[in-house]
GROMACS .gro file of C-alpha atoms in nm:
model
  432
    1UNK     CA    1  11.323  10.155   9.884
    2UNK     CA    2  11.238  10.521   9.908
    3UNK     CA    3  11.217  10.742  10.215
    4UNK     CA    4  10.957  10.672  10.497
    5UNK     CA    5  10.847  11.065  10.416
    6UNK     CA    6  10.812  10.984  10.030
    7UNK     CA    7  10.616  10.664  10.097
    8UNK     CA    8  10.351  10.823  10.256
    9UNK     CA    9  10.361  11.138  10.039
   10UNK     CA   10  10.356  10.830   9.763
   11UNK     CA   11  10.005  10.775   9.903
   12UNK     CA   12   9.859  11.142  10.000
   13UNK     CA   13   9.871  11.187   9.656
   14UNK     CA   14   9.723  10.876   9.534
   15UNK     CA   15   9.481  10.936   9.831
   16UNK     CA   16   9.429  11.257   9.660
   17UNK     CA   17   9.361  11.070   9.306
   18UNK     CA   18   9.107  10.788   9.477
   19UNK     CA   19   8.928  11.097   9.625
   20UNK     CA   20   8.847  11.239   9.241
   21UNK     CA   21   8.798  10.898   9.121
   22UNK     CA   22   8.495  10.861   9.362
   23UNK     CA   23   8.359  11.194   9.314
   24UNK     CA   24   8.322  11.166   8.940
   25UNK     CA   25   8.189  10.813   9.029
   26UNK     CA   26   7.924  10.898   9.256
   27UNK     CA   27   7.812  11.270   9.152
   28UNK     CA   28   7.590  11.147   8.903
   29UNK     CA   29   7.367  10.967   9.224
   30UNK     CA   30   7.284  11.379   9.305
   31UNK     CA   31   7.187  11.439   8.949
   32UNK     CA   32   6.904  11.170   8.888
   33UNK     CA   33   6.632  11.373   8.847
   34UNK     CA   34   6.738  11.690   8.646
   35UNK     CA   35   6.885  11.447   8.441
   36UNK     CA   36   6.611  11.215   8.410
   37UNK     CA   37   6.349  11.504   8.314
   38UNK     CA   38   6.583  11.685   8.075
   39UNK     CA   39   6.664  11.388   7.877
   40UNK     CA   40   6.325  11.170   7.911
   41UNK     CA   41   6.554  10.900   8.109
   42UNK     CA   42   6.311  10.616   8.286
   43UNK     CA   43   6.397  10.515   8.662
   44UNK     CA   44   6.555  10.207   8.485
   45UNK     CA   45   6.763  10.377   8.241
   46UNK     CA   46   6.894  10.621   8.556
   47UNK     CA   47   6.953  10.258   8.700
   48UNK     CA   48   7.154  10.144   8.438
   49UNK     CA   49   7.330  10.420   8.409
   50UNK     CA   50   7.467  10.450   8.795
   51UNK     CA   51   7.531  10.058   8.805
   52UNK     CA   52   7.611   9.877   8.482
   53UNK     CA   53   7.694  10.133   8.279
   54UNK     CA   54   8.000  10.240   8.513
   55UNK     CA   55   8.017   9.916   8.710
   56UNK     CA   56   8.062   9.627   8.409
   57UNK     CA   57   8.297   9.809   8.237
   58UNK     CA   58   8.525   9.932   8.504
   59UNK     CA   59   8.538   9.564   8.645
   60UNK     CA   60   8.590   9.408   8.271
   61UNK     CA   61   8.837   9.628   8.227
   62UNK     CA   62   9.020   9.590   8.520
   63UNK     CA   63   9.162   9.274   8.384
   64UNK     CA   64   9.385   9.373   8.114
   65UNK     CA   65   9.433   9.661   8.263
   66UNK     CA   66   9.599   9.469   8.560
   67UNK     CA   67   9.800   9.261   8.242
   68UNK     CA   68   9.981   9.645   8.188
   69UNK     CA   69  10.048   9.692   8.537
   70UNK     CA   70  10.271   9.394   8.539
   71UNK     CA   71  10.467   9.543   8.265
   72UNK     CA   72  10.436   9.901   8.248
   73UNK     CA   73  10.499  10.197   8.451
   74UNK     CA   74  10.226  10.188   8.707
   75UNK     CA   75  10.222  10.574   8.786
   76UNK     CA   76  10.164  10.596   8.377
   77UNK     CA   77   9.850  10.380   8.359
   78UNK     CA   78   9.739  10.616   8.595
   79UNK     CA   79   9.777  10.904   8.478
   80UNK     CA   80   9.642  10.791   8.129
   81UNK     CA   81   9.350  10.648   8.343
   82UNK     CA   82   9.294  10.960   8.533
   83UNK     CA   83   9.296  11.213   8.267
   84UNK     CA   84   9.078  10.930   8.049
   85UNK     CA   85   8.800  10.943   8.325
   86UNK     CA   86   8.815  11.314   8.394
   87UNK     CA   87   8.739  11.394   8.063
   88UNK     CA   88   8.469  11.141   8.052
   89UNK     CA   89   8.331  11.275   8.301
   90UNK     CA   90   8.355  11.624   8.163
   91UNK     CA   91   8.182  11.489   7.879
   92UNK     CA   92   7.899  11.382   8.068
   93UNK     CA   93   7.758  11.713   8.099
   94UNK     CA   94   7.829  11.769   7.704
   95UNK     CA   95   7.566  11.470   7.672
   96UNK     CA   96   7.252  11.572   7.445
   97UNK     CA   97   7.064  11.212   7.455
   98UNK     CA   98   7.055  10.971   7.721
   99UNK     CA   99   7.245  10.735   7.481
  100UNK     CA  100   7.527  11.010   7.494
  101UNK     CA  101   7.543  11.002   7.850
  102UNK     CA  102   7.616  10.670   7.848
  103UNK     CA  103   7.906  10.619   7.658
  104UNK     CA  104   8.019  10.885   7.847
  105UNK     CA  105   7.979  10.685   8.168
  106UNK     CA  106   8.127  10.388   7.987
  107UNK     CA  107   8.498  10.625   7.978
  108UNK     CA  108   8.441  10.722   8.361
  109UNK     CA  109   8.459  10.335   8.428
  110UNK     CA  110   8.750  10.244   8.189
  111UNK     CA  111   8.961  10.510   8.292
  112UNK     CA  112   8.923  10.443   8.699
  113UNK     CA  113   8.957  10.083   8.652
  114UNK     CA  114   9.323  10.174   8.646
  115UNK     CA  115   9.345  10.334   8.984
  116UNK     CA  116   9.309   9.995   9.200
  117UNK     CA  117   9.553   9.742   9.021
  118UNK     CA  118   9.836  10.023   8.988
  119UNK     CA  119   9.773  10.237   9.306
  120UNK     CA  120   9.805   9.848   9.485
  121UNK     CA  121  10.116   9.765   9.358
  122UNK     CA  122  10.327  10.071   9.402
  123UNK     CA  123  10.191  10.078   9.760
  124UNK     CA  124  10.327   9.781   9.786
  125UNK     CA  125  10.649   9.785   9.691
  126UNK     CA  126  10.702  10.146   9.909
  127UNK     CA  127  10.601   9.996  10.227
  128UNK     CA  128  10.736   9.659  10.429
  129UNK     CA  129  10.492   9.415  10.469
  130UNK     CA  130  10.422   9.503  10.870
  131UNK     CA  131  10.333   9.837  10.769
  132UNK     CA  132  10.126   9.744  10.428
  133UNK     CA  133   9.810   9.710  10.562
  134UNK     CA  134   9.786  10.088  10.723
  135UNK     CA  135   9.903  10.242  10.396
  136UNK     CA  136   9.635  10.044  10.195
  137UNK     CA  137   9.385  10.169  10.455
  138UNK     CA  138   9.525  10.502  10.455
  139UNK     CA  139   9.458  10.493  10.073
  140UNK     CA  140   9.157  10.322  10.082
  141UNK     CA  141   8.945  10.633  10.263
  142UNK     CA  142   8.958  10.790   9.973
  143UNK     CA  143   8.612  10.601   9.907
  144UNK     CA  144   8.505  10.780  10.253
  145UNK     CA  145   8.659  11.140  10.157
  146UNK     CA  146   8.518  11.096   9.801
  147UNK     CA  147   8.177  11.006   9.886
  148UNK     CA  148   8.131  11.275  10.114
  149UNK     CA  149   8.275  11.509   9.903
  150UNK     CA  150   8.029  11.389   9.645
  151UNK     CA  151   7.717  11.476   9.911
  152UNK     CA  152   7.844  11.786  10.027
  153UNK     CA  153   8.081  11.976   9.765
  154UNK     CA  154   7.842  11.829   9.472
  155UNK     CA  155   7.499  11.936   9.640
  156UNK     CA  156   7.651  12.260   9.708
  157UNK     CA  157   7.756  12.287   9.315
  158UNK     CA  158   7.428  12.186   9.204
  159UNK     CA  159   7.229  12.448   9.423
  160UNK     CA  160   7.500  12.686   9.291
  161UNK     CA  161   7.437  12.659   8.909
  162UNK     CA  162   7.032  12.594   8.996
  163UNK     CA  163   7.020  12.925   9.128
  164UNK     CA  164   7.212  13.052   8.804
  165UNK     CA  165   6.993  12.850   8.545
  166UNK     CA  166   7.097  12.769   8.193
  167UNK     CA  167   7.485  12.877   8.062
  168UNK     CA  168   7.541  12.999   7.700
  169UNK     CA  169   7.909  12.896   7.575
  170UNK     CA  170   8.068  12.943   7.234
  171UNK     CA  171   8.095  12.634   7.059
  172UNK     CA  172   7.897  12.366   7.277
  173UNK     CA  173   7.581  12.598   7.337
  174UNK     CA  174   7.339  12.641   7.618
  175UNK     CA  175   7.449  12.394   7.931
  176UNK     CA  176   7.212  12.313   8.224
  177UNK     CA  177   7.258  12.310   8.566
  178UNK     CA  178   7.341  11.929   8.564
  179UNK     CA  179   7.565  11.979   8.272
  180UNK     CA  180   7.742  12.198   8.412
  181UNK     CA  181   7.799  12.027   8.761
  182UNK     CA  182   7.961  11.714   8.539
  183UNK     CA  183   8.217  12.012   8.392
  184UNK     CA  184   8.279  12.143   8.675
  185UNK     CA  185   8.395  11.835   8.905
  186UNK     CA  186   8.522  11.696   8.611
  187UNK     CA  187   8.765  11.885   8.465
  188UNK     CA  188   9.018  11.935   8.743
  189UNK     CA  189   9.108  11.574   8.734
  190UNK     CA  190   9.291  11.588   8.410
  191UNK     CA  191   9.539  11.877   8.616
  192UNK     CA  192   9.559  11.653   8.929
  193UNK     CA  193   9.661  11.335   8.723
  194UNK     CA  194  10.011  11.547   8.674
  195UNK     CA  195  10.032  11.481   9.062
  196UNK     CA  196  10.113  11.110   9.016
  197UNK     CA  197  10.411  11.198   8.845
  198UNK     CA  198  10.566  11.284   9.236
  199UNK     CA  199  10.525  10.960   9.288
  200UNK     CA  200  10.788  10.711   9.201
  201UNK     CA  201  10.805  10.422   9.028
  202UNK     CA  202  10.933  10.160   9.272
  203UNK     CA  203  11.149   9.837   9.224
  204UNK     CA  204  10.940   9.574   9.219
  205UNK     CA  205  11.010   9.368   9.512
  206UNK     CA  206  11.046   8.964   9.411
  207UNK     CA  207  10.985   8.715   9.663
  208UNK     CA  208  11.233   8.455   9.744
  209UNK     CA  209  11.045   8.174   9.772
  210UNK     CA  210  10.757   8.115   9.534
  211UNK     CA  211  10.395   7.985   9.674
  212UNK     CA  212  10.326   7.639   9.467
  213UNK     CA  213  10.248   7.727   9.098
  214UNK     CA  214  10.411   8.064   9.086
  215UNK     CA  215  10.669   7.940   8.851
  216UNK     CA  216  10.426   7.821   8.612
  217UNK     CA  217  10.230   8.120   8.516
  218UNK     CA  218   9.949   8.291   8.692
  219UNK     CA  219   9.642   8.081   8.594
  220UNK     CA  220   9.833   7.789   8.726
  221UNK     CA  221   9.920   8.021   9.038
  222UNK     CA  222   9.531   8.058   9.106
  223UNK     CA  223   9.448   7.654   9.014
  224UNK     CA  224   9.717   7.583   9.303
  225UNK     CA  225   9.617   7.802   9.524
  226UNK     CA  226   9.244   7.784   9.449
  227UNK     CA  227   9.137   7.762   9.829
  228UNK     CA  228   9.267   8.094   9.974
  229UNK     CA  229   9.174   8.262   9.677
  230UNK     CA  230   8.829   8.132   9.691
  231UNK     CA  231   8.748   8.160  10.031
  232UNK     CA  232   8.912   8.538  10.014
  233UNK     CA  233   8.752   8.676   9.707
  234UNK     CA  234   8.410   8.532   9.833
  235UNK     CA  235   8.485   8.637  10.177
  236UNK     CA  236   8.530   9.000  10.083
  237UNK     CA  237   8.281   9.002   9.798
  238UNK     CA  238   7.985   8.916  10.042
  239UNK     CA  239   8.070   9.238  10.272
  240UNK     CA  240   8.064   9.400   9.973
  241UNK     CA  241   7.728   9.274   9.888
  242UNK     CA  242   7.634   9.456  10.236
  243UNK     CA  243   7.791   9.778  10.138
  244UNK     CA  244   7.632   9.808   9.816
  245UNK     CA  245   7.318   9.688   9.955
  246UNK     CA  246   7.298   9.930  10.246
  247UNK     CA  247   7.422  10.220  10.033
  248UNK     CA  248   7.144  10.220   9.798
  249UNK     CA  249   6.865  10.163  10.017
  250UNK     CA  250   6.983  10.313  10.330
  251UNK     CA  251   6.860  10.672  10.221
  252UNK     CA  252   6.557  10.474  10.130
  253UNK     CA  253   6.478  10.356  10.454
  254UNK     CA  254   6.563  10.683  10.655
  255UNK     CA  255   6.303  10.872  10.454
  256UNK     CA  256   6.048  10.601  10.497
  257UNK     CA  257   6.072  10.483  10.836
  258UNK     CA  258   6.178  10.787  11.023
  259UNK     CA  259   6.060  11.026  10.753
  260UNK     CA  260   6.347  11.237  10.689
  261UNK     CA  261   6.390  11.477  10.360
  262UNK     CA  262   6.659  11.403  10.128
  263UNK     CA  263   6.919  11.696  10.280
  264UNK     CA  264   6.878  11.561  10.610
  265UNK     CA  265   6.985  11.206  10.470
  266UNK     CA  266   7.281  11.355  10.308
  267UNK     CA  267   7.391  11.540  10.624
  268UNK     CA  268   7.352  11.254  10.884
  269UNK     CA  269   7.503  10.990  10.624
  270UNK     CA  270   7.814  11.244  10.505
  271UNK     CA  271   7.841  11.246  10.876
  272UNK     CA  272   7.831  10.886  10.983
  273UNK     CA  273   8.063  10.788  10.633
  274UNK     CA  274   8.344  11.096  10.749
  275UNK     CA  275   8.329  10.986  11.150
  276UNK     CA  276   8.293  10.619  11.125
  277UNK     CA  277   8.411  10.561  10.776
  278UNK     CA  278   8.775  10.710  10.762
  279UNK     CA  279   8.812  10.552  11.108
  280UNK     CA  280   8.721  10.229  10.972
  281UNK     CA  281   8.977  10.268  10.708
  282UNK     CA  282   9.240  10.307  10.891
  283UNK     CA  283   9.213  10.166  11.241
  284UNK     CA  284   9.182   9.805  11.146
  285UNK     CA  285   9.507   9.846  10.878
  286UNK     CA  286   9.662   9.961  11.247
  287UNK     CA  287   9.579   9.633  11.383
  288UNK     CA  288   9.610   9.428  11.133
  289UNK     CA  289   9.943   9.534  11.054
  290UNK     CA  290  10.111   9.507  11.469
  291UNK     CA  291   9.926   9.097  11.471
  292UNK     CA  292  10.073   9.059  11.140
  293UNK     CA  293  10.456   9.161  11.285
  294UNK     CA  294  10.361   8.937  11.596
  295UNK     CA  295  10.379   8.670  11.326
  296UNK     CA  296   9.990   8.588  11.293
  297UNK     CA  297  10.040   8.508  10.931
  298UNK     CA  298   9.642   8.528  10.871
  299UNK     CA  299   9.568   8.853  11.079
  300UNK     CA  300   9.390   9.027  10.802
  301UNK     CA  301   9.130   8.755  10.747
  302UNK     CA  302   9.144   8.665  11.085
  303UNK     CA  303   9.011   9.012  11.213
  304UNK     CA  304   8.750   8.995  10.948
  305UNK     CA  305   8.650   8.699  11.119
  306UNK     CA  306   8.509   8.853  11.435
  307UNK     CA  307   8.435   9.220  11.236
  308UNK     CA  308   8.184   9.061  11.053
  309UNK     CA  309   8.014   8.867  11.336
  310UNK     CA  310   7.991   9.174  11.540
  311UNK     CA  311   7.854   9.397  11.214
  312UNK     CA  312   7.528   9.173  11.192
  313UNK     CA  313   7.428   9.179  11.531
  314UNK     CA  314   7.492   9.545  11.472
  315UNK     CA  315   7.275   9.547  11.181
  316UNK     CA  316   7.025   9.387  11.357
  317UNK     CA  317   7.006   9.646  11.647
  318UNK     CA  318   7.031   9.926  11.337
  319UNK     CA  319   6.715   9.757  11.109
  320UNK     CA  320   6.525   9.564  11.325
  321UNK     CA  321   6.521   9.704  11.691
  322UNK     CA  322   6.627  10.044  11.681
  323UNK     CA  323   6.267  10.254  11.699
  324UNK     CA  324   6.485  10.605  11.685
  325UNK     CA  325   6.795  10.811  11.542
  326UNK     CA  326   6.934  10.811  11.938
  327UNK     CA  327   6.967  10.453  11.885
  328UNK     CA  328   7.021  10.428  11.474
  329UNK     CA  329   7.281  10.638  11.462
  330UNK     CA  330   7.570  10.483  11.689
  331UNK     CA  331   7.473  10.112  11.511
  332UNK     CA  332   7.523  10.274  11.175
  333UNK     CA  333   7.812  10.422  11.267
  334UNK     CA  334   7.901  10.068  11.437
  335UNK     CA  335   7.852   9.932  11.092
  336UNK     CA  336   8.025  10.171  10.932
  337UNK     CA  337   8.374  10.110  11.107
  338UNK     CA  338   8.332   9.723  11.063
  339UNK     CA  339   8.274   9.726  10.685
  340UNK     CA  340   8.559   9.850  10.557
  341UNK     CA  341   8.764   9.567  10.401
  342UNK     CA  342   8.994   9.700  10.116
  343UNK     CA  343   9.322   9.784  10.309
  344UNK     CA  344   9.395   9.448  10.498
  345UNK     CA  345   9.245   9.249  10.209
  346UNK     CA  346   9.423   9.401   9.936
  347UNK     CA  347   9.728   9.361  10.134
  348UNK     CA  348   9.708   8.968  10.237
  349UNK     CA  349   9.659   8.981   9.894
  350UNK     CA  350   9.971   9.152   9.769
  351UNK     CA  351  10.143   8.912  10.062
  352UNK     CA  352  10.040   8.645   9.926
  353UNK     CA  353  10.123   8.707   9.538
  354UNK     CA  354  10.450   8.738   9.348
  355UNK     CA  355  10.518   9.085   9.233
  356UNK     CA  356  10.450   8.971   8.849
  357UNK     CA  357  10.129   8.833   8.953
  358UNK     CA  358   9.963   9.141   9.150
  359UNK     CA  359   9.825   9.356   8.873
  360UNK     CA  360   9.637   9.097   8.736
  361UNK     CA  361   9.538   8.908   9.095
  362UNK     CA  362   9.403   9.240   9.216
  363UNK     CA  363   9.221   9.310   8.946
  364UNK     CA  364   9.040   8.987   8.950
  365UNK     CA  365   9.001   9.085   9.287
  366UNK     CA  366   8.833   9.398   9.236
  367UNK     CA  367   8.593   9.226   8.949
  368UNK     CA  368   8.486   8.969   9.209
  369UNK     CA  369   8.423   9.199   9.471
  370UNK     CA  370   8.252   9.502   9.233
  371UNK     CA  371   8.025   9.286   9.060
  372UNK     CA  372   7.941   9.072   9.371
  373UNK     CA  373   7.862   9.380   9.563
  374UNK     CA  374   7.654   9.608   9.286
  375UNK     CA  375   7.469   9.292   9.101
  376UNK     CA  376   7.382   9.121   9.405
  377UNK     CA  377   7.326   9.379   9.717
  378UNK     CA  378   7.081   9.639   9.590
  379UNK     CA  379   6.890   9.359   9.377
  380UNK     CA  380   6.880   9.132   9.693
  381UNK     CA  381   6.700   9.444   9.932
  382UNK     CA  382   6.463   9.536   9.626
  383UNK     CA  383   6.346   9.154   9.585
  384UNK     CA  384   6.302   9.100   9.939
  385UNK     CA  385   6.056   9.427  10.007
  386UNK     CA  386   5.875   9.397   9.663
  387UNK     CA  387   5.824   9.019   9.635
  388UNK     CA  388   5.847   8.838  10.035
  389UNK     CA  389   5.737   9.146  10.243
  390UNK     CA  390   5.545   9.346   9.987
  391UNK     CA  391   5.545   9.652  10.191
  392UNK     CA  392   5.812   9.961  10.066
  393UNK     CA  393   5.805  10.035  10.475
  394UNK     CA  394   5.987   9.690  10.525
  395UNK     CA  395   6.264   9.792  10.360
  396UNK     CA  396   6.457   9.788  10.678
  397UNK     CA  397   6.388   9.428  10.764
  398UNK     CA  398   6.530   9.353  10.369
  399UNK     CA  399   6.866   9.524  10.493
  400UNK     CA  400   6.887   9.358  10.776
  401UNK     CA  401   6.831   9.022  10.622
  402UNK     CA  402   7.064   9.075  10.352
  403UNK     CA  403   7.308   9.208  10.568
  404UNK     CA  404   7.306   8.923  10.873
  405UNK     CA  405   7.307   8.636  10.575
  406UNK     CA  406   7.546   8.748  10.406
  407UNK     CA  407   7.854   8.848  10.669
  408UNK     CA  408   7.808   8.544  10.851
  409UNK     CA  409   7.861   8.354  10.505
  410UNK     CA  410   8.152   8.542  10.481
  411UNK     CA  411   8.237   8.462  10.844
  412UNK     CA  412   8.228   8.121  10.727
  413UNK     CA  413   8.461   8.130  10.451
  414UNK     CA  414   8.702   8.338  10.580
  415UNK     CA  415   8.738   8.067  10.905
  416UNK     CA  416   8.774   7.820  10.640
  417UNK     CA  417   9.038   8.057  10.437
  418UNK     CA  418   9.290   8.094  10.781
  419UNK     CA  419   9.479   7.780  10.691
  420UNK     CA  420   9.551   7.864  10.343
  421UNK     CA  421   9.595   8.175  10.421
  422UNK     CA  422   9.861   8.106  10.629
  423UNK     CA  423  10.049   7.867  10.438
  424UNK     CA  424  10.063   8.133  10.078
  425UNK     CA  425  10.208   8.373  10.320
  426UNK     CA  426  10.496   8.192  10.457
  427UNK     CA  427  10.555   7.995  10.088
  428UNK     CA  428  10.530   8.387   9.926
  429UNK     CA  429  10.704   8.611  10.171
  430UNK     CA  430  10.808   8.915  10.106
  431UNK     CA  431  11.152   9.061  10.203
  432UNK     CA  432  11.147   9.343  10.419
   0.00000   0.00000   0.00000
C-alpha cells in the first residue's frame, strides 16, 4: 500500500479533477440566456440541455464504463475521460445550432461518467477501511469547490468577455461571449488530466471472505444481496432527490419570496455551499470513519439515519417558518451540512463489495442516485407549485414538502438497511 503522504496526494489531485468535472458540468446553468437568445433555444430545450442531455448519458454510461474499471487501469479511464469531457466542453462554445450544442453536452457527460467508478476504487484500495470514509469525503467536496467555482470564477468570466463583445479567430470565426466562456473553462482540463498520472495505480485489495453470491458473478452478487442494496441505493437516491430539488428551485424561491437579484443569490448560495458544504463533506466521513473502527459495522447508514431526520425539520424551519435571511440562512446552511451523502455511502459501499465487483456496483450506484435525484426532485417542486398550490410564490412550501417526504422515506429504508448492512460487511471485509 503506498505512503500515508501519497494517499492523500492520491486524492488532492483527484480532488483537483472532480473540481473541473463540476465546473464544466454546471457553467452552462450561468449561460442560459445568452445562449438561449443567440441560438433561438426555448426554456425547454435550455431544460433539456442542463438535465437530460448531460444527465442520461453520463448515468448510462456509467455502466460499462464501471465494466473497464474492473479490468483496466483506473487512472487511464480517467484520463481518457477527462481530456474526452474537456474537449467537449471546449466544443460547446464552437456550437453554431442548438442541435450542436447538444451533442456537445452529450461528450461532457460520457467523458465524466468515468470520474466516479475509477476515482472510487483507487481511493479505495489507498486507504484502510477506518480511514475510507474521510478520504471519500475529502474527495467528494469537489462537488462543493466546483460549484462555487462555477458561480464565482464563471460569472466573473462571463462579465469579462461581455465587456469585450464578440472575438474574431482564424479558422473557427467570430465567437461570443458565451462561446468563449465554454473555451475558456474548458480547455485547461485536457492539461490537468496529465495530473492523474501522479497518482498510482494500486493493488487491488481482495477480500478474504466473500459476502453470499460473490463467487458467482456480480448479478448473482446483487440478487443475494438484494436487501442492502435496495434499501441503500433508495436510501441515498431520495436525499438526492432533495438536493436536486432544492438546487434548482432554491434560487427560485430567494428571488420570489425575499426578492433578491440573481448576484445576490449567487453570493449568499456560493457562500452557504463553501461554509456548510465542504464541512458537510468531510465532517461526517470523520465520524463515520472513528464508529466504524469502534466496530459499528453500519455507521455510515446509521448516521444517515438521524442526518436525515434532523434535515427535514430543518427544512421545515428554512421553507415554511423562516419569515427572514437572519433566520434562512443558518437552516440552509443546517441543510447544507446534513445532505451530503457521497463519502460514507460510497464507502459502505466499497466495504461491502469485492474488489472485482466495485466498478460496476458504483456505477449502478451513481445511475440510481443521478437519475433519482435530477428526474424526480426538480419535476416534483415544479408539479407541486404549478398544479396543487398554483401560486409561483409557493414555491417554498413545494421544497419543503418534497424535501420532509422524501428524507424521512429514506429514514425509513436506511433503518430497515442496518441489518443487512451489517451482515455484507462482516461476510466482505476488507483487510487492513
Amino acid at each position: 500500500m503506498p505512503s500515508t503522504g501519497r494517499a492523500w496526494l492520491s486524492v488532492a489531485i483527484l480532488l483537483l479533477i472532480a473540481i473541473f468535472s463540476y465546473l464544466d458540468r454546471l457553467i452552462v446553468s450561468l449561460l442560459v440566456e445568452p445562449i438561449r437568445l443567440s441560438l433561438h433555444a426555448t426554456d425547454f430545450q435550455m431544460g433539456l440541455l442542463q438535465g437530460i442531455a448531460f444527465g442520461l448519458f453520463y448515468a448510462l454510461f456509467g455502466i460499462p464504463i464501471g465494466w473497464l474499471v474492473d479490468r483496466y487501469s483506473r487512472r487511464g479511464i480517467i484520463y481518457v475521460g477527462m481530456t474526452l469531457w474537456s474537449f467537449a466542453a471546449a466544443m460547446c462554445g464552437m456550437a453554431q445550432t442548438y442541435g450542436h450544442l447538444l451533442i456537445a453536452r452529450f461528450g461532457v457527460g460520457v467523458g465524466e461518467a468515468s470520474l466516479s467508478p475509477a476515482a472510487y476504487s483507487i481511493i479505495s484500495d489507498l486507504f484502510p477501511p477506518r480511514r475510507l470514509a474521510l478520504a471519500l469525503g475529502v474527495f467528494a467536496t469537489g462537488a462543493a469547490l466546483g460549484g462555487a467555482l462555477a458561480y464565482i470564477v464563471g460569472g466573473a468570466v462571463i462579465q469579462y468577455f461581455e465587456n469585450i463583445g464578440t472575438i474574431a479567430f482564424p479558422v473557427v470565426g467570430q465567437l461570443e461571449p458565451w462561446q468563449m466562456v465554454f473555451v475558456v473553462t474548458g480547455l485547461p482540463g485536457i492539461f490537468v488530466a496529465m495530473l492523474v498520472f501522479f497518482v498510482p495505480e494500486p493493488v487491488r485489495r481482495q477480500s478474504p471472505v466473500l459476502a453470499p453470491g460473490a463467487d458467482a458473478g456480480v448479478i448473482p452478487f446483487l440478487l443475494a444481496n438484494r436487501r442492502y442494496f435496495i434499501c441503500h441505493f433508495l436510501a441515498f437516491g431520495l436525499i438526492a432527490v432533495v438536493a436536486y430539488g432544492t438546487a434548482a428551485w432554491m434560487p427560485a424561491m430567494l428571488m420570489r419570496r425575499y426578492g433578491m437579484g440573481p448576484a445576490e443569490v449567487g453570493i449568499l448560495l456560493g457562500l452557504v455551499n463553501i461554509g456548510a458544504g465542504i464541512p458537510g463533506f468531510i465532517l461526517p466521513g470523520w465520524i463515520v470513519d472513528r464508529w466504524f473502527a469502534a466496530g459499528t459495522r453500519d455507521a455510515h447508514l446509521r448516521y444517515f439515519v438521524f442526518a436525515t431526520l434532523l434535515a427535514a425539520a430543518l427544512a421545515v424551519v428554512a421553507f415554511q417558518i423562516a419569515d427572514s435571511l437572519w433566520l434562512l440562512v443558518p437552516a440552509l446552511a443546517g441543510i447544507h451540512f446534513l445532505h451530503p451523502f457521497t463519502g460514507p455511502s460510497v464507502a459502505h459501499l466499497q466495504l461491502a463489495t469485492p474488489n472485482r465487483f466495485r466498478g460496476r456496483v458504483s456505477a449502478l450506484f451513481v445511475l440510481i442516485f443521478n437519475l433519482m435525484g435530477m428526474c424526480l426532485g426538480p419535476p416534483s417542486v415544479a408539479f407541486l407549485t404549478d398544479f396543487v398550490f398554483h401560486d409561483p410564490m409557493r414555491v417554498n412550501t413545494s421544497i419543503m414538502m418534497v424535501s420532509v417526504v422524501a428524507l424521512c422515506l429514506s429514514s425509513v429504508l436506511l433503518m430497515i438497511g442496518l441489518a443487512p448492512a451489517r451482515r455484507i460487511v462482516q461476510a466482505t471485509e476488507i483487510a487492513a
